[in-house]
Amino acid sequence: MRVVAWVVGACALWGAGCSTVPNYKDLDLADTAVLPSVEVRHAFAEEGDAGMFVAASTTGAKGSDSGSLGAGEFLSVGGEQLAGPTEWDADFELRLVEFVIGARLPLEPVDFDVAIGIGGVGGVLDLTGDTNTISEELDFVGLVAGLAFEFPLADWLVGRTALDGVVGDEATFTRLDATLRARLFRGCFVELGYGMLSYSRTDLGESDLALRLTGPRVGIVLGL
């Protein structure tokens, strides 16, 4: 009987302790936006040949989302909290600047690009509830790994799919593009298509963050 009483008491204490732990909800934001970009690229080989290249690029956009918290639910970001029940609105911005060195691998009929480098992710999250606003910087610097492949459609036009990932200490950033790249004149290209920017951060003891922007991709590529 003593053993049974001890077990029951331990379970009661455990349940009471768990009831005091805040119920933190994860924050998953998504929106659509035009995703503009600029890339400057220098290849050390003739067009169509295998060789090394260096590139610098930037892209970014803004989005917004909204949601609600029920009674006893919390959002915790950067040490600040929103407590339910409440409605909330979120405005966020995601930006990426990257510098990479890579190699072009022509494998008929597809050309592959592989690249590594350094990426700087910038951004901000403004989360507004009924009683307070949380502002959180999303900046980090990490290692970039990129993979792209192109397939020719005409002398002046190629289809291109590219995936870049930036990995930091606590967060990751992903850029995914599917575009048509058209030559305007020698050394200058325009890109049109569809893309995605995705930010993810896992916080121990707080709300995990997932932010996504998807929409039309418009870009300029300058070859030096």
mmCIF file of C-alpha atoms in Angstrom:
data_model
loop_
_atom_site.group_PDB
_atom_site.id
_atom_site.type_symbol
_atom_site.label_atom_id
_atom_site.label_comp_id
_atom_site.label_asym_id
_atom_site.label_seq_id
_atom_site.Cartn_x
_atom_site.Cartn_y
_atom_site.Cartn_z
ATOM 1 C CA MET A 1 0.000 0.000 0.000
ATOM 2 C CA ARG A 2 2.845 2.347 0.821
ATOM 3 C CA VAL A 3 4.317 1.769 -2.636
ATOM 4 C CA VAL A 4 0.963 2.496 -4.288
ATOM 5 C CA ALA A 5 0.533 5.661 -2.221
ATOM 6 C CA TRP A 6 4.053 6.800 -3.149
ATOM 7 C CA VAL A 7 3.413 6.234 -6.860
ATOM 8 C CA VAL A 8 0.097 8.083 -6.720
ATOM 9 C CA GLY A 9 1.695 10.983 -4.867
ATOM 10 C CA ALA A 10 4.600 11.188 -7.319
ATOM 11 C CA CYS A 11 2.232 11.222 -10.280
ATOM 12 C CA ALA A 12 0.179 13.967 -8.639
ATOM 13 C CA LEU A 13 3.267 16.100 -8.086
ATOM 14 C CA TRP A 14 4.438 15.493 -11.659
ATOM 15 C CA GLY A 15 1.044 16.481 -13.017
ATOM 16 C CA ALA A 16 0.971 19.623 -10.889
ATOM 17 C CA GLY A 17 4.452 20.586 -12.086
ATOM 18 C CA CYS A 18 3.550 20.026 -15.709
ATOM 19 C CA SER A 19 0.425 22.167 -15.335
ATOM 20 C CA THR A 20 2.622 25.177 -14.497
ATOM 21 C CA VAL A 21 4.731 24.841 -17.670
ATOM 22 C CA PRO A 22 3.556 27.426 -20.253
ATOM 23 C CA ASN A 23 1.999 25.981 -23.391
ATOM 24 C CA TYR A 24 4.231 27.659 -25.968
ATOM 25 C CA LYS A 25 2.858 27.532 -29.522
ATOM 26 C CA ASP A 26 5.131 27.489 -32.555
ATOM 27 C CA LEU A 27 4.919 30.428 -34.948
ATOM 28 C CA ASP A 28 4.468 29.453 -38.594
ATOM 29 C CA LEU A 29 4.105 32.466 -40.909
ATOM 30 C CA ALA A 30 3.568 32.462 -44.661
ATOM 31 C CA ASP A 31 2.764 35.066 -47.293
ATOM 32 C CA THR A 32 3.110 35.754 -51.012
ATOM 33 C CA ALA A 33 5.267 38.556 -52.425
ATOM 34 C CA VAL A 34 7.342 39.519 -55.438
ATOM 35 C CA LEU A 35 10.898 38.267 -54.829
ATOM 36 C CA PRO A 36 13.428 40.583 -56.555
ATOM 37 C CA SER A 37 17.123 39.758 -56.827
ATOM 38 C CA VAL A 38 20.397 41.066 -58.212
ATOM 39 C CA GLU A 39 23.425 38.883 -58.965
ATOM 40 C CA VAL A 40 26.918 39.842 -60.120
ATOM 41 C CA ARG A 41 28.894 36.917 -61.507
ATOM 42 C CA HIS A 42 32.346 36.400 -62.995
ATOM 43 C CA ALA A 43 33.206 33.179 -64.810
ATOM 44 C CA PHE A 44 36.806 32.088 -65.384
ATOM 45 C CA ALA A 45 35.862 30.108 -68.486
ATOM 46 C CA GLU A 46 34.037 30.755 -71.743
ATOM 47 C CA GLU A 47 30.265 30.338 -71.760
ATOM 48 C CA GLY A 48 29.376 26.675 -72.126
ATOM 49 C CA ASP A 49 32.766 25.433 -70.884
ATOM 50 C CA ALA A 50 33.614 23.863 -67.545
ATOM 51 C CA GLY A 51 35.268 26.236 -65.119
ATOM 52 C CA MET A 52 35.196 28.166 -61.874
ATOM 53 C CA PHE A 53 33.127 31.248 -61.080
ATOM 54 C CA VAL A 54 32.563 33.711 -58.248
ATOM 55 C CA ALA A 55 29.258 35.435 -57.550
ATOM 56 C CA ALA A 56 27.600 37.876 -55.181
ATOM 57 C CA SER A 57 23.834 38.178 -54.935
ATOM 58 C CA THR A 58 21.062 39.690 -52.870
ATOM 59 C CA THR A 59 17.319 39.077 -52.577
ATOM 60 C CA GLY A 60 14.570 39.866 -50.113
ATOM 61 C CA ALA A 61 10.930 40.742 -49.540
ATOM 62 C CA LYS A 62 8.316 41.528 -46.881
ATOM 63 C CA GLY A 63 5.224 39.655 -45.767
ATOM 64 C CA SER A 64 2.522 39.509 -43.101
ATOM 65 C CA ASP A 65 0.265 36.967 -41.424
ATOM 66 C CA SER A 66 -2.201 36.737 -38.537
ATOM 67 C CA GLY A 67 -3.600 34.222 -36.068
ATOM 68 C CA SER A 68 -4.924 33.749 -32.556
ATOM 69 C CA LEU A 69 -4.073 32.191 -29.212
ATOM 70 C CA GLY A 70 -6.510 30.361 -26.969
ATOM 71 C CA ALA A 71 -6.706 30.581 -23.202
ATOM 72 C CA GLY A 72 -3.552 29.229 -21.587
ATOM 73 C CA GLU A 73 -1.548 29.416 -24.834
ATOM 74 C CA PHE A 74 1.572 31.560 -25.264
ATOM 75 C CA LEU A 75 3.939 32.776 -27.959
ATOM 76 C CA SER A 76 7.472 33.339 -26.681
ATOM 77 C CA VAL A 77 10.006 35.040 -28.968
ATOM 78 C CA GLY A 78 13.286 36.565 -27.864
ATOM 79 C CA GLY A 79 12.377 36.330 -24.196
ATOM 80 C CA GLU A 80 9.074 38.215 -24.630
ATOM 81 C CA GLN A 81 5.609 36.685 -24.559
ATOM 82 C CA LEU A 82 2.131 37.053 -25.959
ATOM 83 C CA ALA A 83 -0.494 35.388 -23.770
ATOM 84 C CA GLY A 84 -3.840 34.067 -24.932
ATOM 85 C CA PRO A 85 -6.646 34.520 -25.439
ATOM 86 C CA THR A 86 -5.638 37.124 -28.032
ATOM 87 C CA GLU A 87 -5.581 37.844 -31.732
ATOM 88 C CA TRP A 88 -2.170 38.617 -33.208
ATOM 89 C CA ASP A 89 -0.768 40.188 -36.380
ATOM 90 C CA ALA A 90 2.761 39.641 -37.688
ATOM 91 C CA ASP A 91 4.857 41.645 -40.149
ATOM 92 C CA PHE A 92 8.183 40.188 -41.227
ATOM 93 C CA GLU A 93 11.022 40.785 -43.652
ATOM 94 C CA LEU A 94 13.569 38.300 -45.013
ATOM 95 C CA ARG A 95 16.801 39.227 -46.826
ATOM 96 C CA LEU A 96 19.785 37.255 -48.083
ATOM 97 C CA VAL A 97 23.218 38.433 -49.222
ATOM 98 C CA GLU A 98 25.671 35.744 -50.296
ATOM 99 C CA PHE A 99 29.191 35.481 -51.679
ATOM 100 C CA VAL A 100 30.124 32.156 -53.263
ATOM 101 C CA ILE A 101 32.786 30.406 -55.295
ATOM 102 C CA GLY A 102 31.652 27.581 -57.513
ATOM 103 C CA ALA A 103 32.173 25.401 -60.553
ATOM 104 C CA ARG A 104 30.201 24.985 -63.763
ATOM 105 C CA LEU A 105 29.939 21.332 -64.920
ATOM 106 C CA PRO A 106 28.570 20.971 -68.448
ATOM 107 C CA LEU A 107 26.832 17.585 -68.816
ATOM 108 C CA GLU A 108 24.842 17.628 -72.049
ATOM 109 C CA PRO A 109 22.104 18.661 -72.265
ATOM 110 C CA VAL A 110 22.192 20.084 -68.726
ATOM 111 C CA ASP A 111 24.768 22.357 -67.079
ATOM 112 C CA PHE A 112 25.269 21.988 -63.320
ATOM 113 C CA ASP A 113 26.537 24.668 -60.917
ATOM 114 C CA VAL A 114 27.811 23.800 -57.443
ATOM 115 C CA ALA A 115 28.901 26.508 -55.029
ATOM 116 C CA ILE A 116 29.948 27.187 -51.446
ATOM 117 C CA GLY A 117 30.479 30.437 -49.594
ATOM 118 C CA ILE A 118 29.234 32.780 -46.900
ATOM 119 C CA GLY A 119 25.691 34.051 -46.532
ATOM 120 C CA GLY A 120 24.295 36.847 -44.421
ATOM 121 C CA VAL A 121 20.620 36.557 -43.504
ATOM 122 C CA GLY A 122 18.816 39.687 -42.370
ATOM 123 C CA GLY A 123 15.286 40.191 -41.248
ATOM 124 C CA VAL A 124 12.903 41.365 -38.586
ATOM 125 C CA LEU A 125 9.694 40.058 -37.046
ATOM 126 C CA ASP A 126 7.089 42.378 -35.496
ATOM 127 C CA LEU A 127 4.417 40.445 -33.611
ATOM 128 C CA THR A 128 1.498 42.484 -32.220
ATOM 129 C CA GLY A 129 -1.141 41.203 -29.820
ATOM 130 C CA ASP A 130 -3.929 42.880 -27.885
ATOM 131 C CA THR A 131 -1.634 44.141 -25.135
ATOM 132 C CA ASN A 132 1.954 44.288 -26.452
ATOM 133 C CA THR A 133 4.281 44.050 -29.464
ATOM 134 C CA ILE A 134 7.335 41.838 -29.832
ATOM 135 C CA SER A 135 10.137 42.909 -32.195
ATOM 136 C CA GLU A 136 12.797 40.320 -32.979
ATOM 137 C CA GLU A 137 15.861 40.565 -35.228
ATOM 138 C CA LEU A 138 16.395 37.479 -37.399
ATOM 139 C CA ASP A 139 19.988 38.221 -38.498
ATOM 140 C CA PHE A 140 22.675 35.556 -38.703
ATOM 141 C CA VAL A 141 25.718 34.610 -40.800
ATOM 142 C CA GLY A 142 26.280 31.063 -41.994
ATOM 143 C CA LEU A 143 27.781 28.688 -44.511
ATOM 144 C CA VAL A 144 26.169 28.634 -47.974
ATOM 145 C CA ALA A 145 25.860 25.545 -50.146
ATOM 146 C CA GLY A 146 24.224 25.872 -53.537
ATOM 147 C CA LEU A 147 23.183 23.647 -56.423
ATOM 148 C CA ALA A 148 21.655 24.703 -59.742
ATOM 149 C CA PHE A 149 21.038 23.225 -63.138
ATOM 150 C CA GLU A 150 20.288 24.875 -66.475
ATOM 151 C CA PHE A 151 18.893 23.467 -69.688
ATOM 152 C CA PRO A 152 19.000 25.457 -72.949
ATOM 153 C CA LEU A 153 15.758 26.411 -74.664
ATOM 154 C CA ALA A 154 17.280 28.750 -77.262
ATOM 155 C CA ASP A 155 20.561 30.568 -77.898
ATOM 156 C CA TRP A 156 19.350 33.421 -75.707
ATOM 157 C CA LEU A 157 17.144 31.541 -73.211
ATOM 158 C CA VAL A 158 17.690 28.846 -70.563
ATOM 159 C CA GLY A 159 15.526 27.243 -67.923
ATOM 160 C CA ARG A 160 17.108 27.271 -64.468
ATOM 161 C CA THR A 161 16.361 25.648 -61.119
ATOM 162 C CA ALA A 162 18.477 26.613 -58.105
ATOM 163 C CA LEU A 163 18.580 25.747 -54.407
ATOM 164 C CA ASP A 164 20.712 27.631 -51.866
ATOM 165 C CA GLY A 165 20.874 26.796 -48.168
ATOM 166 C CA VAL A 166 22.433 28.884 -45.386
ATOM 167 C CA VAL A 167 23.157 27.137 -42.084
ATOM 168 C CA GLY A 168 23.874 29.121 -38.913
ATOM 169 C CA ASP A 169 24.307 28.184 -35.266
ATOM 170 C CA GLU A 170 20.583 28.367 -34.444
ATOM 171 C CA ALA A 171 18.771 29.024 -37.711
ATOM 172 C CA THR A 172 18.647 28.004 -41.363
ATOM 173 C CA PHE A 173 17.620 29.843 -44.508
ATOM 174 C CA THR A 174 16.605 28.358 -47.862
ATOM 175 C CA ARG A 175 16.156 29.964 -51.262
ATOM 176 C CA LEU A 176 14.517 27.957 -54.051
ATOM 177 C CA ASP A 177 14.039 29.278 -57.598
ATOM 178 C CA ALA A 178 12.568 27.997 -60.845
ATOM 179 C CA THR A 179 13.124 30.619 -63.541
ATOM 180 C CA LEU A 180 13.684 31.405 -67.183
ATOM 181 C CA ARG A 181 16.928 33.327 -67.736
ATOM 182 C CA ALA A 182 16.993 35.427 -70.931
ATOM 183 C CA ARG A 183 19.986 37.292 -72.361
ATOM 184 C CA LEU A 184 19.243 40.961 -72.983
ATOM 185 C CA PHE A 185 22.730 41.642 -74.313
ATOM 186 C CA ARG A 186 26.231 40.363 -73.667
ATOM 187 C CA GLY A 187 26.810 40.035 -69.944
ATOM 188 C CA CYS A 188 23.280 41.016 -68.909
ATOM 189 C CA PHE A 189 20.414 38.616 -68.217
ATOM 190 C CA VAL A 190 16.920 38.914 -66.801
ATOM 191 C CA GLU A 191 15.233 36.169 -64.761
ATOM 192 C CA LEU A 192 11.496 35.550 -64.484
ATOM 193 C CA GLY A 193 9.855 32.686 -62.644
ATOM 194 C CA TYR A 194 8.718 31.558 -59.211
ATOM 195 C CA GLY A 195 10.612 31.340 -55.957
ATOM 196 C CA MET A 196 10.573 30.757 -52.215
ATOM 197 C CA LEU A 197 12.448 32.195 -49.234
ATOM 198 C CA SER A 198 12.254 30.177 -46.016
ATOM 199 C CA TYR A 199 13.600 30.918 -42.516
ATOM 200 C CA SER A 200 13.571 28.371 -39.686
ATOM 201 C CA ARG A 201 14.727 28.694 -36.074
ATOM 202 C CA THR A 202 14.338 26.223 -33.216
ATOM 203 C CA ASP A 203 14.428 27.803 -29.750
ATOM 204 C CA LEU A 204 14.766 25.601 -26.685
ATOM 205 C CA GLY A 205 12.073 26.595 -24.204
ATOM 206 C CA GLU A 206 10.448 29.131 -26.558
ATOM 207 C CA SER A 207 8.361 29.166 -29.718
ATOM 208 C CA ASP A 208 9.955 27.680 -32.832
ATOM 209 C CA LEU A 209 9.867 30.037 -35.838
ATOM 210 C CA ALA A 210 9.089 29.164 -39.455
ATOM 211 C CA LEU A 211 8.675 32.002 -41.968
ATOM 212 C CA ARG A 212 8.065 31.582 -45.700
ATOM 213 C CA LEU A 213 7.658 33.932 -48.632
ATOM 214 C CA THR A 214 6.642 32.577 -52.022
ATOM 215 C CA GLY A 215 5.809 34.333 -55.251
ATOM 216 C CA PRO A 216 7.023 35.631 -58.612
ATOM 217 C CA ARG A 217 10.807 35.884 -59.025
ATOM 218 C CA VAL A 218 12.246 38.849 -60.905
ATOM 219 C CA GLY A 219 15.991 39.173 -61.175
ATOM 220 C CA ILE A 220 18.903 40.804 -62.980
ATOM 221 C CA VAL A 221 22.191 38.944 -63.544
ATOM 222 C CA LEU A 222 25.297 40.862 -64.562
ATOM 223 C CA GLY A 223 28.294 38.972 -65.908
ATOM 224 C CA LEU A 224 31.728 40.576 -65.538
#
